[in-house]
Coordinates of N, CA and C in Angstrom, one line a residue:
M1038 N 21.4 70.1 -79.1 CA 20.6 69.2 -78.3 C 20.9 69.4 -76.8
S1039 N 19.8 69.6 -76.0 CA 20.0 69.8 -74.6 C 20.2 68.5 -73.9
A1040 N 21.0 68.5 -72.8 CA 21.2 67.3 -72.0 C 20.0 66.9 -71.2
W1041 N 19.8 65.6 -71.0 CA 18.6 65.1 -70.2 C 19.0 65.2 -68.8
R1042 N 18.2 65.8 -67.9 CA 18.5 65.9 -66.5 C 17.4 65.1 -65.7
P1043 N 17.8 64.4 -64.7 CA 16.7 63.7 -63.9 C 15.9 64.7 -63.1
V1044 N 14.7 64.4 -62.9 CA 13.8 65.3 -62.2 C 13.3 64.5 -60.9
L1045 N 13.6 65.1 -59.7 CA 13.2 64.5 -58.5 C 11.7 64.9 -58.2
V1046 N 10.8 64.0 -58.0 CA 9.4 64.2 -57.8 C 9.2 63.9 -56.3
V1047 N 8.6 64.9 -55.6 CA 8.3 64.7 -54.1 C 6.9 64.9 -53.9
G1048 N 6.4 64.5 -52.7 CA 5.0 64.8 -52.3 C 4.1 63.7 -52.8
E1049 N 2.8 64.0 -53.0 CA 1.8 63.0 -53.4 C 2.1 62.4 -54.8
D1050 N 2.8 63.2 -55.7 CA 3.1 62.7 -57.0 C 4.3 61.8 -57.1
A1051 N 5.0 61.6 -55.9 CA 6.2 60.7 -55.9 C 5.8 59.3 -56.2
P1052 N 6.5 58.5 -56.9 CA 6.2 57.1 -57.2 C 6.3 56.3 -55.9
V1053 N 5.5 55.3 -55.8 CA 5.5 54.4 -54.7 C 6.3 53.2 -55.0
N1054 N 7.2 52.8 -54.1 CA 8.1 51.6 -54.3 C 7.3 50.4 -53.7
D1055 N 6.8 49.6 -54.7 CA 6.0 48.5 -54.2 C 6.9 47.3 -53.7
H1056 N 8.2 47.5 -53.8 CA 9.1 46.4 -53.4 C 9.7 46.7 -52.0
T1057 N 9.2 47.7 -51.3 CA 9.7 48.0 -49.9 C 9.4 46.8 -49.0
T1058 N 10.4 46.3 -48.3 CA 10.2 45.1 -47.4 C 9.8 45.6 -46.0
P1059 N 8.6 45.2 -45.5 CA 8.2 45.7 -44.2 C 9.2 45.1 -43.1
P1060 N 9.3 45.7 -42.0 CA 10.2 45.2 -40.9 C 9.7 43.8 -40.4
I1061 N 10.6 42.9 -40.2 CA 10.2 41.6 -39.7 C 10.1 41.6 -38.2
P1062 N 9.0 41.3 -37.6 CA 8.9 41.3 -36.2 C 9.8 40.2 -35.5
A1063 N 10.2 40.5 -34.3 CA 11.1 39.6 -33.6 C 10.3 38.3 -33.3
P1064 N 10.9 37.2 -33.5 CA 10.2 35.9 -33.2 C 9.9 35.8 -31.7
A1065 N 8.7 35.3 -31.4 CA 8.3 35.1 -30.0 C 9.2 34.0 -29.4
P1066 N 9.6 34.2 -28.1 CA 10.4 33.2 -27.5 C 9.8 31.8 -27.4
A1067 N 10.6 30.8 -27.6 CA 10.0 29.4 -27.5 C 9.8 29.1 -26.1
L1068 N 8.5 28.7 -25.7 CA 8.1 28.4 -24.4 C 7.8 26.9 -24.2
R1069 N 8.0 26.4 -23.1 CA 7.7 25.0 -22.8 C 6.2 24.9 -22.4
P1070 N 5.5 23.9 -22.8 CA 4.1 23.8 -22.4 C 4.0 23.6 -20.9
V1071 N 3.0 24.3 -20.3 CA 2.9 24.2 -18.8 C 1.6 23.7 -18.3
R1072 N 0.6 23.7 -19.2 CA -0.8 23.3 -18.7 C -0.8 21.9 -18.2
G1073 N -0.3 20.9 -18.9 CA -0.3 19.5 -18.5 C 0.3 19.3 -17.1
M1074 N 1.5 19.9 -16.9 CA 2.2 19.7 -15.7 C 1.6 20.5 -14.6
A1075 N 0.9 21.6 -14.9 CA 0.2 22.4 -13.9 C -1.0 21.6 -13.4
R1076 N -1.7 20.9 -14.3 CA -2.8 20.0 -13.9 C -2.4 18.9 -12.9
L1077 N -1.3 18.3 -13.3 CA -0.7 17.3 -12.4 C -0.3 17.8 -11.0
A1078 N 0.2 19.0 -11.0 CA 0.6 19.7 -9.8 C -0.6 20.0 -8.9
V1079 N -1.7 20.5 -9.6 CA -2.9 20.8 -8.8 C -3.5 19.5 -8.2
I1080 N -3.5 18.4 -9.0 CA -4.1 17.2 -8.6 C -3.3 16.6 -7.4
S1081 N -2.0 16.6 -7.5 CA -1.1 16.1 -6.5 C -1.2 16.9 -5.2
L1082 N -1.3 18.2 -5.3 CA -1.5 19.1 -4.2 C -2.8 18.8 -3.5
A1083 N -3.9 18.6 -4.3 CA -5.2 18.3 -3.7 C -5.2 16.9 -3.0
L1084 N -4.5 16.0 -3.6 CA -4.5 14.6 -3.0 C -3.7 14.6 -1.7
A1085 N -2.5 15.3 -1.8 CA -1.7 15.4 -0.6 C -2.4 16.1 0.6
G1086 N -3.1 17.2 0.2 CA -3.9 17.9 1.3 C -5.0 17.0 1.8
A1087 N -5.7 16.3 1.0 CA -6.8 15.4 1.4 C -6.3 14.3 2.3
L1088 N -5.2 13.7 1.9 CA -4.6 12.6 2.8 C -4.1 13.1 4.1
W1089 N -3.6 14.4 4.1 CA -3.1 14.9 5.3 C -4.3 15.2 6.2
A1090 N -5.4 15.6 5.6 CA -6.6 15.8 6.4 C -7.1 14.5 7.1
V1091 N -7.0 13.4 6.3 CA -7.3 12.1 6.9 C -6.4 11.8 8.0
R1092 N -5.2 12.1 7.9 CA -4.2 11.9 9.0 C -4.6 12.7 10.2
A1093 N -5.0 13.9 10.0 CA -5.5 14.8 11.1 C -6.7 14.1 11.8
V1094 N -7.6 13.6 11.1 CA -8.8 12.9 11.7 C -8.3 11.8 12.5
W1095 N -7.3 11.0 12.1 CA -6.8 9.9 12.9 C -6.2 10.4 14.2
E1096 N -5.5 11.5 14.1 CA -4.9 12.1 15.3 C -5.9 12.5 16.3
I1097 N -7.0 13.1 15.8 CA -8.1 13.4 16.7 C -8.7 12.2 17.3
R1098 N -8.9 11.1 16.5 CA -9.4 9.9 17.1 C -8.4 9.3 18.2
L1099 N -7.2 9.4 18.0 CA -6.2 9.0 19.0 C -6.3 9.8 20.3
A1100 N -6.4 11.2 20.1 CA -6.5 12.1 21.2 C -7.8 11.8 22.0
V1101 N -8.9 11.5 21.3 CA -10.2 11.3 22.0 C -10.2 9.9 22.7
T1102 N -9.6 8.9 22.1 CA -9.5 7.6 22.6 C -8.7 7.6 23.9
G1103 N -7.6 8.3 23.9 CA -6.7 8.3 25.0 C -5.6 7.2 25.0
E1104 N -4.6 7.4 25.7 CA -3.5 6.5 25.7 C -3.8 5.2 26.5
P1105 N -3.5 4.1 26.0 CA -3.8 2.8 26.7 C -3.0 2.8 28.1
A1106 N -3.5 2.0 29.0 CA -2.9 1.8 30.3 C -1.4 1.3 30.2
S1107 N -1.1 0.7 29.1 CA 0.3 0.1 28.9 C 1.3 1.2 28.5
G1108 N 0.8 2.4 28.2 CA 1.7 3.5 27.9 C 1.9 3.7 26.4
P1109 N 2.8 4.6 26.0 CA 3.0 4.9 24.6 C 3.6 3.7 23.9
P1110 N 3.5 3.7 22.5 CA 4.0 2.5 21.8 C 5.5 2.4 22.0
D1111 N 6.3 3.4 22.0 CA 7.7 3.3 22.3 C 8.0 3.4 23.8
Q1112 N 8.3 2.3 24.4 CA 8.5 2.2 25.8 C 9.9 2.7 26.3
G1113 N 10.7 3.0 25.3 CA 12.1 3.4 25.7 C 13.1 2.2 25.7
E1114 N 14.3 2.5 25.5 CA 15.4 1.5 25.5 C 15.1 0.4 24.5
G1115 N 14.5 0.8 23.3 CA 14.3 -0.2 22.3 C 13.1 -1.1 22.5
V1116 N 12.3 -0.8 23.5 CA 11.2 -1.7 23.8 C 9.9 -1.1 23.2
H1117 N 9.1 -1.8 22.4 CA 7.9 -1.4 21.8 C 6.8 -2.3 22.1
R1118 N 5.7 -1.8 22.7 CA 4.6 -2.7 23.0 C 3.8 -2.9 21.7
P1119 N 2.9 -4.0 21.7 CA 2.0 -4.2 20.6 C 1.1 -3.0 20.3
L1120 N 0.9 -2.7 19.1 CA 0.0 -1.6 18.7 C -1.4 -1.9 18.8
T1121 N -2.3 -1.0 19.1 CA -3.7 -1.2 19.0 C -4.1 -1.1 17.6
S1122 N -5.4 -1.5 17.3 CA -5.9 -1.4 15.9 C -5.9 0.0 15.4
L1123 N -6.2 0.9 16.3 CA -6.3 2.4 15.8 C -4.9 2.8 15.5
E1124 N -3.9 2.4 16.3 CA -2.5 2.9 16.1 C -2.0 2.2 14.8
N1125 N -2.3 1.0 14.6 CA -1.9 0.3 13.4 C -2.5 1.1 12.1
S1126 N -3.7 1.4 12.2 CA -4.3 2.1 11.1 C -3.7 3.5 10.9
Y1127 N -3.3 4.1 12.0 CA -2.6 5.4 11.9 C -1.3 5.3 11.1
H1128 N -0.6 4.2 11.4 CA 0.7 3.9 10.7 C 0.4 3.8 9.2
L1129 N -0.7 3.1 8.8 CA -1.0 3.0 7.4 C -1.4 4.3 6.8
V1130 N -2.2 5.1 7.5 CA -2.6 6.4 7.0 C -1.4 7.3 6.8
S1131 N -0.5 7.3 7.8 CA 0.7 8.1 7.8 C 1.6 7.8 6.6
A1132 N 1.7 6.5 6.4 CA 2.6 6.0 5.3 C 2.0 6.4 3.9
V1133 N 0.7 6.2 3.7 CA 0.1 6.6 2.4 C 0.2 8.1 2.2
G1134 N 0.0 8.9 3.3 CA 0.1 10.3 3.2 C 1.5 10.8 2.9
G1135 N 2.5 10.1 3.5 CA 3.9 10.5 3.2 C 4.2 10.2 1.8
A1136 N 3.7 9.1 1.2 CA 4.0 8.8 -0.2 C 3.4 9.8 -1.1
A1137 N 2.1 10.3 -0.8 CA 1.5 11.3 -1.6 C 2.2 12.6 -1.5
V1138 N 2.8 13.0 -0.4 CA 3.5 14.2 -0.2 C 4.8 14.1 -1.1
L1139 N 5.5 13.0 -1.1 CA 6.7 12.8 -1.9 C 6.4 13.0 -3.4
I1140 N 5.3 12.3 -3.8 CA 4.9 12.5 -5.3 C 4.5 13.9 -5.6
C1141 N 3.8 14.6 -4.7 CA 3.5 16.0 -4.8 C 4.7 16.8 -5.0
A1142 N 5.7 16.6 -4.1 CA 6.9 17.4 -4.2 C 7.6 17.2 -5.5
I1143 N 7.7 16.0 -6.1 CA 8.3 15.8 -7.3 C 7.6 16.5 -8.5
V1144 N 6.3 16.3 -8.5 CA 5.5 17.0 -9.6 C 5.6 18.5 -9.5
F1145 N 5.5 19.0 -8.3 CA 5.6 20.5 -8.1 C 6.9 21.0 -8.6
L1146 N 8.0 20.3 -8.3 CA 9.3 20.8 -8.7 C 9.4 20.7 -10.3
L1147 N 8.9 19.7 -10.9 CA 8.9 19.6 -12.3 C 8.1 20.8 -13.0
W1148 N 6.9 21.1 -12.4 CA 6.2 22.2 -12.9 C 7.0 23.5 -12.7
L1149 N 7.6 23.7 -11.5 CA 8.4 24.9 -11.2 C 9.6 25.0 -12.2
D1150 N 10.2 23.9 -12.5 CA 11.3 23.9 -13.5 C 10.8 24.4 -14.8
N1151 N 9.6 24.0 -15.3 CA 9.1 24.5 -16.5 C 8.8 26.0 -16.6
V1152 N 8.1 26.4 -15.5 CA 7.7 27.9 -15.5 C 9.0 28.7 -15.3
R1153 N 10.0 28.2 -14.6 CA 11.2 29.0 -14.4 C 11.9 29.1 -15.8
D1154 N 12.0 28.1 -16.6 CA 12.6 28.2 -17.9 C 11.9 29.1 -18.8
N1155 N 10.5 29.1 -18.7 CA 9.7 30.0 -19.6 C 10.0 31.4 -19.2
A1156 N 10.0 31.7 -17.9 CA 10.3 33.0 -17.4 C 11.6 33.5 -17.9
R1157 N 12.6 32.7 -17.9 CA 13.9 33.1 -18.4 C 13.9 33.4 -19.9
A1158 N 13.1 32.6 -20.7 CA 13.0 32.8 -22.1 C 12.2 34.1 -22.4
L1159 N 11.2 34.4 -21.6 CA 10.4 35.6 -21.8 C 11.2 36.9 -21.5
S1160 N 11.9 36.9 -20.4 CA 12.6 38.1 -19.9 C 14.0 38.2 -20.5
G1161 N 14.6 37.1 -20.9 CA 16.0 37.1 -21.3 C 17.0 37.3 -20.2
H1162 N 16.5 37.2 -18.9 CA 17.3 37.4 -17.7 C 17.8 36.0 -17.2
K1163 N 19.0 35.9 -16.7 CA 19.4 34.7 -16.1 C 18.8 34.7 -14.7
P1164 N 18.3 33.5 -14.3 CA 17.6 33.5 -12.9 C 18.6 33.8 -11.8
R1165 N 18.0 34.5 -10.8 CA 18.8 34.9 -9.7 C 19.5 33.7 -8.9
Y1166 N 18.7 32.5 -8.9 CA 19.2 31.3 -8.3 C 19.5 30.3 -9.3
S1167 N 20.6 29.6 -9.2 CA 20.9 28.5 -10.2 C 20.0 27.3 -10.0
G1168 N 20.1 26.4 -11.0 CA 19.3 25.2 -10.9 C 19.5 24.4 -9.6
F1169 N 20.7 24.5 -9.1 CA 21.0 23.8 -7.8 C 20.0 24.2 -6.7
W1170 N 19.7 25.5 -6.6 CA 18.8 26.0 -5.6 C 17.4 25.6 -5.8
L1171 N 17.0 25.2 -7.0 CA 15.6 24.8 -7.3 C 15.2 23.6 -6.4
Y1172 N 16.2 22.8 -6.1 CA 16.0 21.6 -5.3 C 16.6 21.8 -3.9
A1173 N 17.8 22.2 -3.8 CA 18.5 22.3 -2.5 C 17.9 23.4 -1.7
G1174 N 17.3 24.4 -2.3 CA 16.7 25.5 -1.5 C 15.7 25.1 -0.5
W1175 N 15.0 23.9 -0.8 CA 14.0 23.5 0.1 C 14.6 22.7 1.3
L1176 N 15.9 22.3 1.2 CA 16.4 21.4 2.2 C 17.5 22.0 3.1
I1177 N 18.2 23.0 2.6 CA 19.3 23.6 3.3 C 18.8 24.5 4.4
P1178 N 19.1 24.3 5.7 CA 18.6 25.2 6.7 C 18.9 26.7 6.5
I1179 N 18.1 27.6 6.9 CA 18.2 29.0 6.8 C 17.8 29.4 5.3
A1180 N 18.5 28.8 4.3 CA 18.2 29.1 3.0 C 16.7 28.7 2.6
N1181 N 16.2 27.7 3.3 CA 14.9 27.2 2.9 C 13.8 28.1 3.5
L1182 N 14.2 29.2 4.2 CA 13.2 30.1 4.7 C 12.8 31.1 3.7
W1183 N 13.5 31.3 2.6 CA 13.1 32.3 1.6 C 13.4 31.9 0.2
I1184 N 14.4 31.0 -0.1 CA 14.7 30.8 -1.5 C 13.6 30.2 -2.3
P1185 N 12.9 29.2 -1.9 CA 11.8 28.6 -2.7 C 10.8 29.7 -3.1
R1186 N 10.4 30.5 -2.1 CA 9.4 31.6 -2.4 C 10.0 32.6 -3.4
S1187 N 11.3 32.9 -3.2 CA 11.9 33.8 -4.2 C 12.0 33.3 -5.6
I1188 N 12.2 32.0 -5.7 CA 12.3 31.4 -7.1 C 10.9 31.6 -7.8
I1189 N 9.8 31.3 -7.1 CA 8.5 31.4 -7.6 C 8.2 32.9 -7.9
A1190 N 8.5 33.8 -7.0 CA 8.2 35.2 -7.2 C 9.0 35.7 -8.4
D1191 N 10.3 35.3 -8.5 CA 11.1 35.8 -9.7 C 10.5 35.3 -11.0
A1192 N 10.0 34.0 -11.0 CA 9.4 33.5 -12.2 C 8.1 34.3 -12.6
H1193 N 7.3 34.7 -11.6 CA 6.1 35.5 -11.9 C 6.5 36.8 -12.4
Q1194 N 7.5 37.5 -11.7 CA 7.8 38.9 -12.1 C 8.5 38.9 -13.5
D1195 N 9.3 37.8 -13.8 CA 9.9 37.8 -15.2 C 8.8 37.4 -16.2
S1196 N 7.8 36.7 -15.9 CA 6.7 36.4 -16.8 C 5.7 37.5 -17.0
A1197 N 5.5 38.3 -16.0 CA 4.6 39.4 -16.0 C 5.2 40.7 -15.3
P1198 N 6.1 41.3 -16.0 CA 6.8 42.5 -15.3 C 5.8 43.6 -15.0
G1199 N 6.0 44.1 -13.8 CA 5.2 45.2 -13.4 C 3.9 44.8 -12.7
Q1200 N 3.6 43.5 -12.7 CA 2.3 43.1 -12.1 C 2.5 42.6 -10.7
R1201 N 1.5 42.8 -9.9 CA 1.6 42.4 -8.5 C 1.7 40.9 -8.3
L1202 N 2.4 40.4 -7.3 CA 2.5 39.0 -7.0 C 1.1 38.5 -6.5
P1203 N 0.8 37.3 -6.8 CA -0.5 36.8 -6.3 C -0.5 36.8 -4.8
V1204 N -1.6 37.1 -4.2 CA -1.7 37.1 -2.7 C -1.5 35.7 -2.2
S1205 N -2.0 34.7 -3.0 CA -1.9 33.3 -2.6 C -0.4 32.9 -2.4
L1206 N 0.5 33.6 -3.0 CA 2.0 33.2 -2.8 C 2.4 33.4 -1.4
N1207 N 2.1 34.6 -0.8 CA 2.4 34.8 0.6 C 1.7 34.0 1.6
V1208 N 0.4 33.7 1.2 CA -0.4 32.9 2.1 C 0.2 31.5 2.1
W1209 N 0.5 30.9 0.9 CA 1.1 29.6 0.8 C 2.4 29.5 1.6
W1210 N 3.2 30.5 1.4 CA 4.6 30.4 2.0 C 4.5 30.6 3.6
G1211 N 3.6 31.4 4.0 CA 3.4 31.6 5.5 C 2.9 30.3 6.1
L1212 N 2.0 29.6 5.5 CA 1.5 28.4 6.0 C 2.5 27.3 6.0
W1213 N 3.3 27.3 4.9 CA 4.4 26.3 4.8 C 5.4 26.5 5.9
L1214 N 5.7 27.7 6.3 CA 6.7 28.0 7.3 C 6.1 27.6 8.7
I1215 N 4.8 27.7 8.9 CA 4.2 27.3 10.1 C 4.4 25.8 10.3
G1216 N 4.1 25.1 9.2 CA 4.2 23.6 9.2 C 5.7 23.2 9.4
L1217 N 6.6 24.0 8.9 CA 8.0 23.7 9.0 C 8.5 23.9 10.4
F1218 N 8.1 25.0 11.0 CA 8.6 25.3 12.4 C 7.9 24.6 13.5
S1219 N 6.7 24.0 13.1 CA 6.0 23.3 14.2 C 6.7 22.0 14.5
G1220 N 7.5 21.5 13.7 CA 8.3 20.3 14.0 C 7.5 19.0 13.7
V1221 N 6.3 19.2 13.2 CA 5.5 18.0 12.9 C 4.9 18.1 11.5
G1222 N 5.3 19.1 10.8 CA 4.7 19.3 9.4 C 5.3 18.4 8.4
L1223 N 5.6 19.0 7.2 CA 6.2 18.3 6.1 C 7.6 17.8 6.3
M1224 N 8.3 18.5 7.3 CA 9.7 18.2 7.5 C 9.9 17.9 9.0
Y1225 N 9.3 16.9 9.6 CA 9.4 16.6 11.0 C 10.4 15.5 11.3
G1226 N 10.9 15.5 12.5 CA 11.9 14.5 12.9 C 11.3 13.3 13.6
D1227 N 10.1 13.5 14.2 CA 9.5 12.4 15.0 C 9.1 11.2 14.1
D1228 N 9.3 10.0 14.6 CA 8.7 8.9 13.8 C 7.2 8.7 14.2
T1229 N 6.6 7.7 13.6 CA 5.2 7.6 13.7 C 4.8 7.3 15.1
D1230 N 5.5 6.4 15.8 CA 5.2 6.1 17.2 C 5.3 7.3 18.1
Q1231 N 6.2 8.2 17.8 CA 6.4 9.4 18.6 C 5.2 10.3 18.4
L1232 N 4.8 10.4 17.1 CA 3.6 11.2 16.8 C 2.3 10.7 17.5
I1233 N 2.2 9.4 17.6 CA 1.1 8.8 18.3 C 1.1 9.2 19.8
A1234 N 2.3 9.1 20.4 CA 2.4 9.5 21.8 C 2.1 11.0 21.9
R1235 N 2.4 11.8 21.0 CA 2.1 13.2 21.1 C 0.6 13.5 20.9
A1236 N 0.0 12.7 20.1 CA -1.5 12.8 19.9 C -2.2 12.4 21.2
Y1237 N -1.6 11.6 22.0 CA -2.2 11.2 23.3 C -2.0 12.3 24.4
T1238 N -0.8 12.9 24.4 CA -0.4 13.8 25.5 C -0.5 15.3 25.2
D1239 N -0.2 15.6 23.9 CA -0.2 17.1 23.6 C -0.6 17.2 22.1
P1240 N -1.9 17.0 21.8 CA -2.3 17.0 20.4 C -2.4 18.3 19.7
W1241 N -2.4 19.4 20.5 CA -2.8 20.7 19.9 C -1.7 21.2 18.8
M1242 N -0.4 21.0 19.1 CA 0.6 21.4 18.1 C 0.4 20.5 16.9
L1243 N 0.0 19.3 17.0 CA -0.2 18.4 15.8 C -1.4 19.0 15.0
F1244 N -2.4 19.4 15.7 CA -3.6 20.0 15.0 C -3.2 21.3 14.2
V1245 N -2.4 22.1 14.9 CA -2.0 23.4 14.3 C -1.2 23.1 13.0
S1246 N -0.3 22.2 13.2 CA 0.6 21.8 12.0 C -0.2 21.2 10.9
D1247 N -1.2 20.3 11.2 CA -2.0 19.7 10.2 C -2.8 20.8 9.4
A1248 N -3.4 21.7 10.2 CA -4.2 22.8 9.6 C -3.3 23.6 8.6
A1249 N -2.0 23.9 9.1 CA -1.1 24.7 8.2 C -0.8 23.9 6.9
V1250 N -0.5 22.7 7.0 CA -0.1 21.9 5.9 C -1.3 21.8 4.9
I1251 N -2.5 21.5 5.4 CA -3.7 21.4 4.5 C -3.9 22.8 3.9
G1252 N -3.8 23.9 4.6 CA -4.0 25.2 4.0 C -3.0 25.5 3.0
A1253 N -1.7 25.1 3.3 CA -0.6 25.3 2.3 C -0.9 24.6 1.0
A1254 N -1.4 23.4 1.1 CA -1.8 22.7 -0.1 C -2.8 23.4 -0.9
A1255 N -3.8 23.9 -0.2 CA -4.9 24.7 -1.0 C -4.4 25.9 -1.6
A1256 N -3.6 26.7 -0.8 CA -3.0 27.9 -1.3 C -2.0 27.6 -2.5
G1257 N -1.3 26.5 -2.4 CA -0.4 26.1 -3.4 C -1.1 25.9 -4.8
I1258 N -2.3 25.4 -4.7 CA -3.1 25.2 -5.9 C -3.3 26.5 -6.6
L1259 N -3.6 27.5 -5.8 CA -3.9 28.9 -6.3 C -2.6 29.5 -6.9
V1260 N -1.5 29.2 -6.3 CA -0.2 29.7 -6.8 C 0.1 29.1 -8.2
V1261 N -0.1 27.8 -8.3 CA 0.2 27.1 -9.6 C -0.7 27.6 -10.6
R1262 N -2.0 27.8 -10.3 CA -3.0 28.3 -11.3 C -2.7 29.7 -11.8
A1263 N -2.2 30.6 -10.8 CA -2.0 32.0 -11.1 C -0.8 32.1 -12.0
L1264 N 0.3 31.5 -11.7 CA 1.5 31.6 -12.5 C 1.4 30.9 -13.9
T1265 N 0.7 29.8 -13.9 CA 0.4 29.1 -15.1 C -0.4 29.9 -16.1
A1266 N -1.4 30.6 -15.5 CA -2.3 31.5 -16.3 C -1.5 32.6 -17.0
V1267 N -0.6 33.2 -16.3 CA 0.3 34.2 -16.8 C 1.0 33.7 -18.1
Q1268 N 1.6 32.6 -17.9 CA 2.4 32.0 -19.0 C 1.6 31.5 -20.1
E1269 N 0.4 31.0 -19.8 CA -0.5 30.5 -20.9 C -0.9 31.6 -21.8
R1270 N -1.0 32.8 -21.3 CA -1.4 33.9 -22.2 C -0.3 34.2 -23.2
H1271 N 1.0 34.1 -22.8 CA 2.1 34.3 -23.7 C 2.2 33.1 -24.7
L1272 N 1.9 31.9 -24.2 CA 2.0 30.7 -25.1 C 1.0 30.8 -26.2
H1273 N -0.2 31.3 -25.9 CA -1.2 31.3 -26.9 C -1.2 32.7 -27.7
G1274 N -0.3 33.6 -27.3 CA -0.2 34.8 -28.1 C -1.3 35.8 -27.8
T1275 N -2.1 35.6 -26.8 CA -3.3 36.5 -26.5 C -2.9 37.8 -25.9
V1276 N -1.7 37.7 -25.2 CA -1.2 38.9 -24.5 C 0.2 39.1 -24.8
P1277 N 0.6 40.3 -25.4 CA 2.1 40.6 -25.6 C 2.8 40.6 -24.3
Y1278 N 4.1 40.3 -24.3 CA 4.9 40.3 -23.1 C 4.9 41.6 -22.5
G1279 N 4.5 41.7 -21.2 CA 4.5 42.9 -20.4 C 3.2 43.7 -20.4
D1280 N 2.2 43.2 -21.2 CA 0.9 43.9 -21.3 C -0.2 43.1 -20.5
S1281 N -1.3 43.8 -20.4 CA -2.5 43.3 -19.8 C -2.3 42.6 -18.5
P1282 N -2.3 43.3 -17.4 CA -2.0 42.6 -16.1 C -3.1 41.6 -15.8
V1283 N -2.6 40.6 -15.2 CA -3.5 39.5 -14.7 C -3.8 39.7 -13.3
H1284 N -5.1 39.6 -12.9 CA -5.5 39.8 -11.5 C -4.9 38.7 -10.7
P1285 N -4.1 39.1 -9.6 CA -3.5 38.1 -8.7 C -4.6 37.3 -8.0
A1286 N -4.3 36.0 -7.9 CA -5.2 35.1 -7.1 C -4.9 35.1 -5.6

């Protein structure tokens, strides 16, 4: 009796193993929803810009009306004369606008925190700046000249590697810095009575600052929409990470 020997069959006649397990794709990173917070950020930016425009109109009215014969509201040495009706209304407009800017800042930072976390999940890279700088970077002198922009730029690059940054990012940051350096923008030291006096005597710097702040609010809306759109494509799975460049806004 001859011994049985196994025969190896190769090529087209080889049997097919129906039990081969296909490779399991890597799970997509868990991302935080960004659309709702982005909408709130856009609304708050639009509201802050609109109210700042109203404030600019009041400053124009003050400049056209001219300073009363009694002099500026702050007479010096703690003495303040009674305000005119126009000056009183400017105080109200300024207070409402300041509240809107504060709300806008809070909402914008919440949106930025979301997209920053998503960028870290997508890229697997630790952010260049810690969470401390997400807030302190806007307030600490010198650092506030570049860190906030860098945080947004890093989030965009980590979300869409190889893609150009939105043009609106540099426009927004340039206008923000103009408002910052003008001394009467979003971070000014003068109180409302001092601003009224400046509107009477030297309004042009006020107008330049107002235009910069309003423009920064408009450009900020484009920044929010551009970065949100990049991450929305990953959230909905329409674009694999690193593919299909998004046209910068």
